[in-house]
């Protein structure tokens, strides 16, 4: 059984990006983070993304807006960033307050700056298998893990648990694509799927993005499966200074011994998401150069 070290793969990608960014003659790729409110997890994620950007030589800007902001004002802030030629990538950290329509916000980001890959144009390009679109970072990170670890996907049965726009749907679409990694047979399961174990037991690869701590248990998994755990859940733990510990969507201790490979939480998919965001930012920067000279 191999425990896949996401930190190691992410570090490789980050060092490759650093070399690439250093080769750019003058301008630096610039990404704008928009955070609405002070949700502690969002504060911590955005900080981590900014620190990684700095390591690579990517410039980042942070716009913090109040929880009470109207949808219109948030869309205006995005319009300004869309028009600003010095900003190459825009990321609006989710979740957003309940009074804001997240989809409208994601669709308002200029598709050529949509480093999160959440808007309808980029999701459409993913379905059309067009390389120039942006793929959302967590699914892109999963694909990169499979590629770099040489995990065979062709002809394999991939079961995706979860149907979110951010992870489940794009992850399945990526593995369905013609090409490698891809050429998989994909089954989507979700909270309304009866008898989930019937599907997961038949999987070669399971991508778990259901958002429930330790949801995938040993009885649901066959020997030799590859498991990608996307969950990041906080479980109360009085032994920890923070008062919680992070667990994935997989009952790791019991499931891991059955697997051929598994991503741990933390240290699996999480670092890959940040690395792929940086890769998308560099891609957006290069795209901006092409469009300004054509
Ligand atoms: N919230 C949780 N994951 C993500 C992500 O990948 N991008 C954004 N914008 N928000 C998130």
PDB file of C-alpha atoms and ligand atoms in Angstrom:
ATOM      1  CA  UNK A   1       0.000   0.000   0.000  1.00  0.00           C
ATOM      2  CA  UNK A   2       1.360   3.397  -0.994  1.00  0.00           C
ATOM      3  CA  UNK A   3       0.507   6.527   0.959  1.00  0.00           C
ATOM      4  CA  UNK A   4       0.605   9.266  -1.666  1.00  0.00           C
ATOM      5  CA  UNK A   5       2.573  12.260  -0.451  1.00  0.00           C
ATOM      6  CA  UNK A   6       0.697  15.286  -1.820  1.00  0.00           C
ATOM      7  CA  UNK A   7       3.164  17.660  -0.173  1.00  0.00           C
ATOM      8  CA  UNK A   8       6.024  16.125  -2.141  1.00  0.00           C
ATOM      9  CA  UNK A   9       4.223  16.286  -5.508  1.00  0.00           C
ATOM     10  CA  UNK A  10       3.014  19.832  -4.794  1.00  0.00           C
ATOM     11  CA  UNK A  11       6.577  20.884  -3.898  1.00  0.00           C
ATOM     12  CA  UNK A  12       7.789  19.530  -7.253  1.00  0.00           C
ATOM     13  CA  UNK A  13       5.136  21.497  -9.139  1.00  0.00           C
ATOM     14  CA  UNK A  14       5.911  24.635  -7.146  1.00  0.00           C
ATOM     15  CA  UNK A  15       9.627  24.385  -7.915  1.00  0.00           C
ATOM     16  CA  UNK A  16       8.878  23.846 -11.634  1.00  0.00           C
ATOM     17  CA  UNK A  17       6.631  26.938 -11.591  1.00  0.00           C
ATOM     18  CA  UNK A  18       9.299  28.962  -9.792  1.00  0.00           C
ATOM     19  CA  UNK A  19      11.773  28.248 -12.581  1.00  0.00           C
ATOM     20  CA  UNK A  20       9.175  29.196 -15.184  1.00  0.00           C
ATOM     21  CA  UNK A  21       8.167  32.438 -13.442  1.00  0.00           C
ATOM     22  CA  UNK A  22      11.830  33.441 -13.061  1.00  0.00           C
ATOM     23  CA  UNK A  23      12.244  33.050 -16.807  1.00  0.00           C
ATOM     24  CA  UNK A  24       9.616  35.732 -17.516  1.00  0.00           C
ATOM     25  CA  UNK A  25      11.463  38.856 -18.541  1.00  0.00           C
ATOM     26  CA  UNK A  26       9.750  41.678 -16.668  1.00  0.00           C
ATOM     27  CA  UNK A  27       6.183  41.385 -15.541  1.00  0.00           C
ATOM     28  CA  UNK A  28       5.127  38.931 -12.831  1.00  0.00           C
ATOM     29  CA  UNK A  29       1.896  36.931 -12.840  1.00  0.00           C
ATOM     30  CA  UNK A  30      -0.585  38.620 -10.476  1.00  0.00           C
ATOM     31  CA  UNK A  31      -3.553  37.022  -8.759  1.00  0.00           C
ATOM     32  CA  UNK A  32      -6.287  38.810  -6.809  1.00  0.00           C
ATOM     33  CA  UNK A  33      -7.921  36.998  -3.893  1.00  0.00           C
ATOM     34  CA  UNK A  34     -11.338  38.245  -2.865  1.00  0.00           C
ATOM     35  CA  UNK A  35     -12.458  37.145   0.582  1.00  0.00           C
ATOM     36  CA  UNK A  36     -15.882  38.018   1.935  1.00  0.00           C
ATOM     37  CA  UNK A  37     -16.034  38.036   5.747  1.00  0.00           C
ATOM     38  CA  UNK A  38     -13.789  36.398   8.312  1.00  0.00           C
ATOM     39  CA  UNK A  39     -14.624  32.677   8.175  1.00  0.00           C
ATOM     40  CA  UNK A  40     -11.561  31.156   9.922  1.00  0.00           C
ATOM     41  CA  UNK A  41     -11.099  28.339   7.368  1.00  0.00           C
ATOM     42  CA  UNK A  42     -11.270  30.840   4.474  1.00  0.00           C
ATOM     43  CA  UNK A  43      -8.803  33.176   6.210  1.00  0.00           C
ATOM     44  CA  UNK A  44      -6.395  30.276   6.623  1.00  0.00           C
ATOM     45  CA  UNK A  45      -6.813  28.947   3.036  1.00  0.00           C
ATOM     46  CA  UNK A  46      -6.284  32.377   1.461  1.00  0.00           C
ATOM     47  CA  UNK A  47      -3.210  32.989   3.631  1.00  0.00           C
ATOM     48  CA  UNK A  48      -1.763  29.642   2.534  1.00  0.00           C
ATOM     49  CA  UNK A  49      -2.419  30.487  -1.144  1.00  0.00           C
ATOM     50  CA  UNK A  50      -0.733  33.900  -0.714  1.00  0.00           C
ATOM     51  CA  UNK A  51       2.316  32.352   0.962  1.00  0.00           C
ATOM     52  CA  UNK A  52       2.723  29.827  -1.845  1.00  0.00           C
ATOM     53  CA  UNK A  53       2.343  32.559  -4.488  1.00  0.00           C
ATOM     54  CA  UNK A  54       5.118  34.530  -2.801  1.00  0.00           C
ATOM     55  CA  UNK A  55       7.454  31.517  -2.812  1.00  0.00           C
ATOM     56  CA  UNK A  56       7.013  31.173  -6.583  1.00  0.00           C
ATOM     57  CA  UNK A  57       7.357  34.874  -7.418  1.00  0.00           C
ATOM     58  CA  UNK A  58       3.669  35.345  -8.199  1.00  0.00           C
ATOM     59  CA  UNK A  59       2.316  38.678  -6.953  1.00  0.00           C
ATOM     60  CA  UNK A  60      -0.873  38.411  -4.952  1.00  0.00           C
ATOM     61  CA  UNK A  61      -3.363  41.028  -3.850  1.00  0.00           C
ATOM     62  CA  UNK A  62      -6.047  40.549  -1.218  1.00  0.00           C
ATOM     63  CA  UNK A  63      -9.390  42.332  -1.204  1.00  0.00           C
ATOM     64  CA  UNK A  64     -11.362  41.708   2.001  1.00  0.00           C
ATOM     65  CA  UNK A  65     -15.021  42.695   1.816  1.00  0.00           C
ATOM     66  CA  UNK A  66     -17.555  42.726   4.666  1.00  0.00           C
ATOM     67  CA  UNK A  67     -20.059  39.900   5.194  1.00  0.00           C
ATOM     68  CA  UNK A  68     -22.822  42.434   4.688  1.00  0.00           C
ATOM     69  CA  UNK A  69     -21.749  43.327   1.139  1.00  0.00           C
ATOM     70  CA  UNK A  70     -24.549  43.289  -1.435  1.00  0.00           C
ATOM     71  CA  UNK A  71     -24.326  41.028  -4.438  1.00  0.00           C
ATOM     72  CA  UNK A  72     -24.232  44.081  -6.693  1.00  0.00           C
ATOM     73  CA  UNK A  73     -21.223  45.566  -4.893  1.00  0.00           C
ATOM     74  CA  UNK A  74     -19.384  42.253  -5.019  1.00  0.00           C
ATOM     75  CA  UNK A  75     -20.065  41.978  -8.764  1.00  0.00           C
ATOM     76  CA  UNK A  76     -18.788  45.567  -9.176  1.00  0.00           C
ATOM     77  CA  UNK A  77     -15.548  44.664  -7.395  1.00  0.00           C
ATOM     78  CA  UNK A  78     -15.120  41.721  -9.781  1.00  0.00           C
ATOM     79  CA  UNK A  79     -15.860  43.962 -12.803  1.00  0.00           C
ATOM     80  CA  UNK A  80     -13.041  46.287 -11.713  1.00  0.00           C
ATOM     81  CA  UNK A  81     -10.608  43.373 -11.452  1.00  0.00           C
ATOM     82  CA  UNK A  82     -11.804  42.019 -14.834  1.00  0.00           C
ATOM     83  CA  UNK A  83     -10.896  45.376 -16.402  1.00  0.00           C
ATOM     84  CA  UNK A  84      -7.550  45.738 -14.619  1.00  0.00           C
ATOM     85  CA  UNK A  85      -4.810  44.619 -17.023  1.00  0.00           C
ATOM     86  CA  UNK A  86      -2.367  44.175 -14.163  1.00  0.00           C
ATOM     87  CA  UNK A  87      -4.491  41.397 -12.651  1.00  0.00           C
ATOM     88  CA  UNK A  88      -4.172  38.089 -14.497  1.00  0.00           C
ATOM     89  CA  UNK A  89      -6.098  35.785 -12.176  1.00  0.00           C
ATOM     90  CA  UNK A  90      -9.100  36.330  -9.876  1.00  0.00           C
ATOM     91  CA  UNK A  91     -10.226  33.991  -7.104  1.00  0.00           C
ATOM     92  CA  UNK A  92     -13.325  34.586  -4.988  1.00  0.00           C
ATOM     93  CA  UNK A  93     -12.965  32.364  -1.942  1.00  0.00           C
ATOM     94  CA  UNK A  94     -15.993  30.165  -1.229  1.00  0.00           C
ATOM     95  CA  UNK A  95     -18.191  29.749   0.734  1.00  0.00           C
ATOM     96  CA  UNK A  96     -19.899  33.106   0.306  1.00  0.00           C
ATOM     97  CA  UNK A  97     -22.604  34.475   2.661  1.00  0.00           C
ATOM     98  CA  UNK A  98     -26.068  32.954   2.136  1.00  0.00           C
ATOM     99  CA  UNK A  99     -27.573  36.120   0.594  1.00  0.00           C
ATOM    100  CA  UNK A 100     -25.096  35.950  -2.294  1.00  0.00           C
ATOM    101  CA  UNK A 101     -25.683  33.764  -5.356  1.00  0.00           C
ATOM    102  CA  UNK A 102     -22.351  31.965  -5.688  1.00  0.00           C
ATOM    103  CA  UNK A 103     -22.954  30.918  -9.290  1.00  0.00           C
ATOM    104  CA  UNK A 104     -23.636  34.486 -10.412  1.00  0.00           C
ATOM    105  CA  UNK A 105     -20.398  35.525  -8.738  1.00  0.00           C
ATOM    106  CA  UNK A 106     -18.318  32.762 -10.340  1.00  0.00           C
ATOM    107  CA  UNK A 107     -19.867  33.461 -13.745  1.00  0.00           C
ATOM    108  CA  UNK A 108     -18.995  37.149 -13.440  1.00  0.00           C
ATOM    109  CA  UNK A 109     -15.248  36.496 -13.382  1.00  0.00           C
ATOM    110  CA  UNK A 110     -13.747  36.988 -16.842  1.00  0.00           C
ATOM    111  CA  UNK A 111     -13.241  33.410 -18.139  1.00  0.00           C
ATOM    112  CA  UNK A 112      -9.631  34.223 -19.114  1.00  0.00           C
ATOM    113  CA  UNK A 113      -8.906  35.209 -15.473  1.00  0.00           C
ATOM    114  CA  UNK A 114     -10.942  32.418 -13.860  1.00  0.00           C
ATOM    115  CA  UNK A 115      -8.066  30.579 -12.190  1.00  0.00           C
ATOM    116  CA  UNK A 116     -10.583  28.623 -10.097  1.00  0.00           C
ATOM    117  CA  UNK A 117     -12.256  27.227 -13.231  1.00  0.00           C
ATOM    118  CA  UNK A 118     -15.672  27.636 -11.624  1.00  0.00           C
ATOM    119  CA  UNK A 119     -17.441  29.635 -14.304  1.00  0.00           C
ATOM    120  CA  UNK A 120     -19.806  28.207 -16.875  1.00  0.00           C
ATOM    121  CA  UNK A 121     -17.496  28.955 -19.819  1.00  0.00           C
ATOM    122  CA  UNK A 122     -14.628  27.004 -18.319  1.00  0.00           C
ATOM    123  CA  UNK A 123     -16.843  24.126 -17.200  1.00  0.00           C
ATOM    124  CA  UNK A 124     -18.167  24.024 -20.780  1.00  0.00           C
ATOM    125  CA  UNK A 125     -14.630  23.990 -22.166  1.00  0.00           C
ATOM    126  CA  UNK A 126     -13.860  21.058 -19.868  1.00  0.00           C
ATOM    127  CA  UNK A 127     -16.812  19.147 -21.357  1.00  0.00           C
ATOM    128  CA  UNK A 128     -15.648  20.097 -24.858  1.00  0.00           C
ATOM    129  CA  UNK A 129     -12.116  18.932 -23.934  1.00  0.00           C
ATOM    130  CA  UNK A 130     -10.589  22.278 -24.904  1.00  0.00           C
ATOM    131  CA  UNK A 131      -7.106  22.649 -23.484  1.00  0.00           C
ATOM    132  CA  UNK A 132      -7.104  26.424 -23.150  1.00  0.00           C
ATOM    133  CA  UNK A 133      -9.823  26.500 -20.489  1.00  0.00           C
ATOM    134  CA  UNK A 134      -9.173  26.531 -16.744  1.00  0.00           C
ATOM    135  CA  UNK A 135      -9.888  23.394 -14.742  1.00  0.00           C
ATOM    136  CA  UNK A 136     -10.833  23.805 -11.096  1.00  0.00           C
ATOM    137  CA  UNK A 137      -7.851  23.259  -8.893  1.00  0.00           C
ATOM    138  CA  UNK A 138      -8.804  20.257  -6.768  1.00  0.00           C
ATOM    139  CA  UNK A 139      -9.826  18.034  -9.721  1.00  0.00           C
ATOM    140  CA  UNK A 140      -6.742  19.228 -11.632  1.00  0.00           C
ATOM    141  CA  UNK A 141      -4.647  18.266  -8.584  1.00  0.00           C
ATOM    142  CA  UNK A 142      -6.230  14.805  -8.488  1.00  0.00           C
ATOM    143  CA  UNK A 143      -5.367  14.280 -12.150  1.00  0.00           C
ATOM    144  CA  UNK A 144      -1.802  15.425 -11.569  1.00  0.00           C
ATOM    145  CA  UNK A 145      -1.453  12.925  -8.691  1.00  0.00           C
ATOM    146  CA  UNK A 146      -2.672  10.093 -10.931  1.00  0.00           C
ATOM    147  CA  UNK A 147      -0.342  11.213 -13.718  1.00  0.00           C
ATOM    148  CA  UNK A 148       2.794  11.658 -11.646  1.00  0.00           C
ATOM    149  CA  UNK A 149       2.199   8.446  -9.671  1.00  0.00           C
ATOM    150  CA  UNK A 150       1.589   6.600 -12.959  1.00  0.00           C
ATOM    151  CA  UNK A 151      -1.726   5.228 -11.742  1.00  0.00           C
ATOM    152  CA  UNK A 152      -3.448   3.634 -14.729  1.00  0.00           C
ATOM    153  CA  UNK A 153      -6.835   5.193 -15.517  1.00  0.00           C
ATOM    154  CA  UNK A 154      -7.488   3.818 -19.009  1.00  0.00           C
ATOM    155  CA  UNK A 155     -10.311   1.308 -18.930  1.00  0.00           C
ATOM    156  CA  UNK A 156     -10.578   1.574 -15.149  1.00  0.00           C
ATOM    157  CA  UNK A 157     -13.814   2.033 -13.247  1.00  0.00           C
ATOM    158  CA  UNK A 158     -13.701   5.307 -11.337  1.00  0.00           C
ATOM    159  CA  UNK A 159     -16.416   5.944  -8.769  1.00  0.00           C
ATOM    160  CA  UNK A 160     -16.851   9.594  -7.766  1.00  0.00           C
ATOM    161  CA  UNK A 161     -18.656  10.171  -4.470  1.00  0.00           C
ATOM    162  CA  UNK A 162     -20.064  13.701  -4.606  1.00  0.00           C
ATOM    163  CA  UNK A 163     -21.542  15.838  -7.371  1.00  0.00           C
ATOM    164  CA  UNK A 164     -20.367  19.361  -6.522  1.00  0.00           C
ATOM    165  CA  UNK A 165     -19.410  21.856  -9.227  1.00  0.00           C
ATOM    166  CA  UNK A 166     -16.079  22.416  -7.483  1.00  0.00           C
ATOM    167  CA  UNK A 167     -14.901  18.808  -7.184  1.00  0.00           C
ATOM    168  CA  UNK A 168     -17.201  15.890  -8.036  1.00  0.00           C
ATOM    169  CA  UNK A 169     -18.514  16.868 -11.464  1.00  0.00           C
ATOM    170  CA  UNK A 170     -15.245  18.223 -12.932  1.00  0.00           C
ATOM    171  CA  UNK A 171     -13.207  15.332 -11.479  1.00  0.00           C
ATOM    172  CA  UNK A 172     -15.480  12.839 -13.225  1.00  0.00           C
ATOM    173  CA  UNK A 173     -15.424  14.834 -16.478  1.00  0.00           C
ATOM    174  CA  UNK A 174     -11.609  14.889 -16.460  1.00  0.00           C
ATOM    175  CA  UNK A 175     -11.364  11.129 -16.094  1.00  0.00           C
ATOM    176  CA  UNK A 176     -13.948  10.628 -18.804  1.00  0.00           C
ATOM    177  CA  UNK A 177     -11.904  12.617 -21.345  1.00  0.00           C
ATOM    178  CA  UNK A 178     -10.214  10.978 -24.289  1.00  0.00           C
ATOM    179  CA  UNK A 179      -6.533  10.881 -23.370  1.00  0.00           C
ATOM    180  CA  UNK A 180      -4.397  10.148 -20.366  1.00  0.00           C
ATOM    181  CA  UNK A 181      -5.027  10.347 -17.525  1.00  0.00           C
ATOM    182  CA  UNK A 182      -8.586   9.669 -18.602  1.00  0.00           C
ATOM    183  CA  UNK A 183     -10.343   7.059 -20.726  1.00  0.00           C
ATOM    184  CA  UNK A 184     -12.005   5.809 -17.559  1.00  0.00           C
ATOM    185  CA  UNK A 185     -15.515   4.509 -17.040  1.00  0.00           C
ATOM    186  CA  UNK A 186     -16.990   6.924 -14.523  1.00  0.00           C
ATOM    187  CA  UNK A 187     -19.858   6.399 -12.094  1.00  0.00           C
ATOM    188  CA  UNK A 188     -21.150   9.371 -10.104  1.00  0.00           C
ATOM    189  CA  UNK A 189     -22.678   8.609  -6.713  1.00  0.00           C
ATOM    190  CA  UNK A 190     -24.049  11.066  -4.151  1.00  0.00           C
ATOM    191  CA  UNK A 191     -26.095  11.433  -0.995  1.00  0.00           C
ATOM    192  CA  UNK A 192     -29.262  10.123  -2.695  1.00  0.00           C
ATOM    193  CA  UNK A 193     -27.641   7.024  -4.209  1.00  0.00           C
ATOM    194  CA  UNK A 194     -29.111   3.920  -2.564  1.00  0.00           C
ATOM    195  CA  UNK A 195     -26.678   1.148  -1.620  1.00  0.00           C
ATOM    196  CA  UNK A 196     -23.504   3.120  -2.290  1.00  0.00           C
ATOM    197  CA  UNK A 197     -21.325   0.163  -1.320  1.00  0.00           C
ATOM    198  CA  UNK A 198     -22.609  -1.751  -4.358  1.00  0.00           C
ATOM    199  CA  UNK A 199     -20.759   0.803  -6.536  1.00  0.00           C
ATOM    200  CA  UNK A 200     -17.692   1.503  -4.425  1.00  0.00           C
ATOM    201  CA  UNK A 201     -16.929  -2.213  -4.036  1.00  0.00           C
ATOM    202  CA  UNK A 202     -16.652  -2.483  -7.822  1.00  0.00           C
ATOM    203  CA  UNK A 203     -14.349   0.532  -8.246  1.00  0.00           C
ATOM    204  CA  UNK A 204     -10.707   0.523  -9.268  1.00  0.00           C
ATOM    205  CA  UNK A 205     -10.370   4.158  -8.168  1.00  0.00           C
ATOM    206  CA  UNK A 206     -12.646   5.989  -5.712  1.00  0.00           C
ATOM    207  CA  UNK A 207     -12.666   9.781  -5.467  1.00  0.00           C
ATOM    208  CA  UNK A 208     -14.374  10.751  -2.232  1.00  0.00           C
ATOM    209  CA  UNK A 209     -15.696  14.307  -2.078  1.00  0.00           C
ATOM    210  CA  UNK A 210     -18.843  14.001  -0.050  1.00  0.00           C
ATOM    211  CA  UNK A 211     -17.965  16.270   2.875  1.00  0.00           C
ATOM    212  CA  UNK A 212     -18.734  13.823   5.688  1.00  0.00           C
ATOM    213  CA  UNK A 213     -15.986  12.809   8.107  1.00  0.00           C
ATOM    214  CA  UNK A 214     -14.842   9.181   7.814  1.00  0.00           C
ATOM    215  CA  UNK A 215     -17.806   8.370   5.554  1.00  0.00           C
ATOM    216  CA  UNK A 216     -16.131   5.687   3.396  1.00  0.00           C
ATOM    217  CA  UNK A 217     -15.680   2.637   5.597  1.00  0.00           C
ATOM    218  CA  UNK A 218     -13.714  -0.600   5.110  1.00  0.00           C
ATOM    219  CA  UNK A 219     -16.799  -2.684   4.240  1.00  0.00           C
ATOM    220  CA  UNK A 220     -17.382  -0.428   1.204  1.00  0.00           C
ATOM    221  CA  UNK A 221     -13.939  -1.001  -0.336  1.00  0.00           C
ATOM    222  CA  UNK A 222     -12.365  -3.945  -2.165  1.00  0.00           C
ATOM    223  CA  UNK A 223      -8.718  -4.921  -1.839  1.00  0.00           C
ATOM    224  CA  UNK A 224      -6.362  -3.131  -4.262  1.00  0.00           C
ATOM    225  CA  UNK A 225      -8.458   0.020  -4.778  1.00  0.00           C
ATOM    226  CA  UNK A 226      -6.832   3.440  -5.236  1.00  0.00           C
ATOM    227  CA  UNK A 227      -8.504   6.051  -3.042  1.00  0.00           C
ATOM    228  CA  UNK A 228      -8.342   9.823  -3.426  1.00  0.00           C
ATOM    229  CA  UNK A 229      -9.753  11.503  -0.324  1.00  0.00           C
ATOM    230  CA  UNK A 230     -10.815  15.094  -0.949  1.00  0.00           C
ATOM    231  CA  UNK A 231     -12.538  15.679   2.418  1.00  0.00           C
ATOM    232  CA  UNK A 232     -11.213  18.154   4.934  1.00  0.00           C
ATOM    233  CA  UNK A 233     -13.309  17.943   8.103  1.00  0.00           C
ATOM    234  CA  UNK A 234     -12.623  19.309  11.553  1.00  0.00           C
ATOM    235  CA  UNK A 235     -13.253  16.798  14.375  1.00  0.00           C
ATOM    236  CA  UNK A 236     -13.245  18.051  17.972  1.00  0.00           C
ATOM    237  CA  UNK A 237     -10.102  16.815  19.729  1.00  0.00           C
ATOM    238  CA  UNK A 238      -9.262  18.104  23.202  1.00  0.00           C
ATOM    239  CA  UNK A 239      -5.704  16.718  22.920  1.00  0.00           C
ATOM    240  CA  UNK A 240      -4.949  19.301  20.195  1.00  0.00           C
ATOM    241  CA  UNK A 241      -4.015  22.895  20.965  1.00  0.00           C
ATOM    242  CA  UNK A 242      -6.435  24.079  18.277  1.00  0.00           C
ATOM    243  CA  UNK A 243      -9.239  21.962  19.797  1.00  0.00           C
ATOM    244  CA  UNK A 244      -9.721  19.994  16.568  1.00  0.00           C
ATOM    245  CA  UNK A 245      -7.996  17.623  14.196  1.00  0.00           C
ATOM    246  CA  UNK A 246      -8.412  17.269  10.457  1.00  0.00           C
ATOM    247  CA  UNK A 247      -9.868  14.085   9.017  1.00  0.00           C
ATOM    248  CA  UNK A 248     -10.889  13.186   5.488  1.00  0.00           C
ATOM    249  CA  UNK A 249     -14.062  11.588   4.139  1.00  0.00           C
ATOM    250  CA  UNK A 250     -12.422   8.163   4.485  1.00  0.00           C
ATOM    251  CA  UNK A 251     -12.135   6.055   7.644  1.00  0.00           C
ATOM    252  CA  UNK A 252      -8.408   6.096   6.992  1.00  0.00           C
ATOM    253  CA  UNK A 253      -7.011   3.705   9.623  1.00  0.00           C
ATOM    254  CA  UNK A 254      -9.307   0.845   8.595  1.00  0.00           C
ATOM    255  CA  UNK A 255      -9.479   1.551   4.844  1.00  0.00           C
ATOM    256  CA  UNK A 256      -5.797   2.274   4.095  1.00  0.00           C
ATOM    257  CA  UNK A 257      -4.561  -1.326   4.647  1.00  0.00           C
ATOM    258  CA  UNK A 258      -6.960  -2.507   1.895  1.00  0.00           C
ATOM    259  CA  UNK A 259      -5.774  -0.034  -0.738  1.00  0.00           C
ATOM    260  CA  UNK A 260      -3.069  -0.171  -3.364  1.00  0.00           C
ATOM    261  CA  UNK A 261      -2.651   3.608  -2.920  1.00  0.00           C
ATOM    262  CA  UNK A 262      -4.390   6.287  -0.849  1.00  0.00           C
ATOM    263  CA  UNK A 263      -4.085  10.022  -0.247  1.00  0.00           C
ATOM    264  CA  UNK A 264      -3.965  10.971   3.447  1.00  0.00           C
ATOM    265  CA  UNK A 265      -5.653  13.963   5.111  1.00  0.00           C
ATOM    266  CA  UNK A 266      -3.905  16.264   5.708  1.00  0.00           C
ATOM    267  CA  UNK A 267      -1.035  16.062   3.210  1.00  0.00           C
ATOM    268  CA  UNK A 268      -2.801  14.490   0.221  1.00  0.00           C
ATOM    269  CA  UNK A 269      -5.054  16.421  -2.136  1.00  0.00           C
ATOM    270  CA  UNK A 270      -5.000  19.686  -0.092  1.00  0.00           C
ATOM    271  CA  UNK A 271      -1.483  20.846  -1.067  1.00  0.00           C
ATOM    272  CA  UNK A 272      -2.188  19.883  -4.696  1.00  0.00           C
ATOM    273  CA  UNK A 273      -5.146  22.284  -4.857  1.00  0.00           C
ATOM    274  CA  UNK A 274      -2.890  25.196  -3.974  1.00  0.00           C
ATOM    275  CA  UNK A 275      -0.174  24.076  -6.422  1.00  0.00           C
ATOM    276  CA  UNK A 276      -2.685  23.819  -9.284  1.00  0.00           C
ATOM    277  CA  UNK A 277      -4.047  27.279  -8.479  1.00  0.00           C
ATOM    278  CA  UNK A 278      -0.520  28.588  -8.980  1.00  0.00           C
ATOM    279  CA  UNK A 279      -0.241  26.661 -12.225  1.00  0.00           C
ATOM    280  CA  UNK A 280      -3.546  28.167 -13.423  1.00  0.00           C
ATOM    281  CA  UNK A 281      -2.296  31.650 -12.498  1.00  0.00           C
ATOM    282  CA  UNK A 282       0.836  31.181 -14.599  1.00  0.00           C
ATOM    283  CA  UNK A 283      -1.380  29.922 -17.433  1.00  0.00           C
ATOM    284  CA  UNK A 284      -3.623  33.029 -17.120  1.00  0.00           C
ATOM    285  CA  UNK A 285      -0.547  35.248 -17.229  1.00  0.00           C
ATOM    286  CA  UNK A 286       0.729  33.571 -20.399  1.00  0.00           C
ATOM    287  CA  UNK A 287      -2.744  33.850 -21.933  1.00  0.00           C
ATOM    288  CA  UNK A 288      -2.736  37.598 -21.204  1.00  0.00           C
ATOM    289  CA  UNK A 289       0.569  37.967 -23.068  1.00  0.00           C
ATOM    290  CA  UNK A 290      -0.798  36.134 -26.102  1.00  0.00           C
ATOM    291  CA  UNK A 291      -3.949  38.237 -26.236  1.00  0.00           C
ATOM    292  CA  UNK A 292      -2.166  41.568 -25.749  1.00  0.00           C
ATOM    293  CA  UNK A 293       0.222  40.901 -28.647  1.00  0.00           C
ATOM    294  CA  UNK A 294      -2.215  39.379 -31.104  1.00  0.00           C
TER     295      UNK A 294
HETATM  296  N1  LIG B   1     -13.358  26.957  -1.019  1.00  0.00           N
HETATM  297  C1  LIG B   1     -12.942  25.670  -0.853  1.00  0.00           C
HETATM  298  N2  LIG B   1     -12.164  25.301  -1.872  1.00  0.00           N
HETATM  299  C2  LIG B   1     -12.079  26.358  -2.712  1.00  0.00           C
HETATM  300  C3  LIG B   1     -11.405  26.580  -3.931  1.00  0.00           C
HETATM  301  O1  LIG B   1     -10.722  25.719  -4.502  1.00  0.00           O
HETATM  302  N3  LIG B   1     -11.566  27.818  -4.470  1.00  0.00           N
HETATM  303  C4  LIG B   1     -12.322  28.776  -3.892  1.00  0.00           C
HETATM  304  N4  LIG B   1     -12.437  29.952  -4.515  1.00  0.00           N
HETATM  305  N5  LIG B   1     -12.958  28.591  -2.761  1.00  0.00           N
HETATM  306  C5  LIG B   1     -12.840  27.385  -2.176  1.00  0.00           C
END
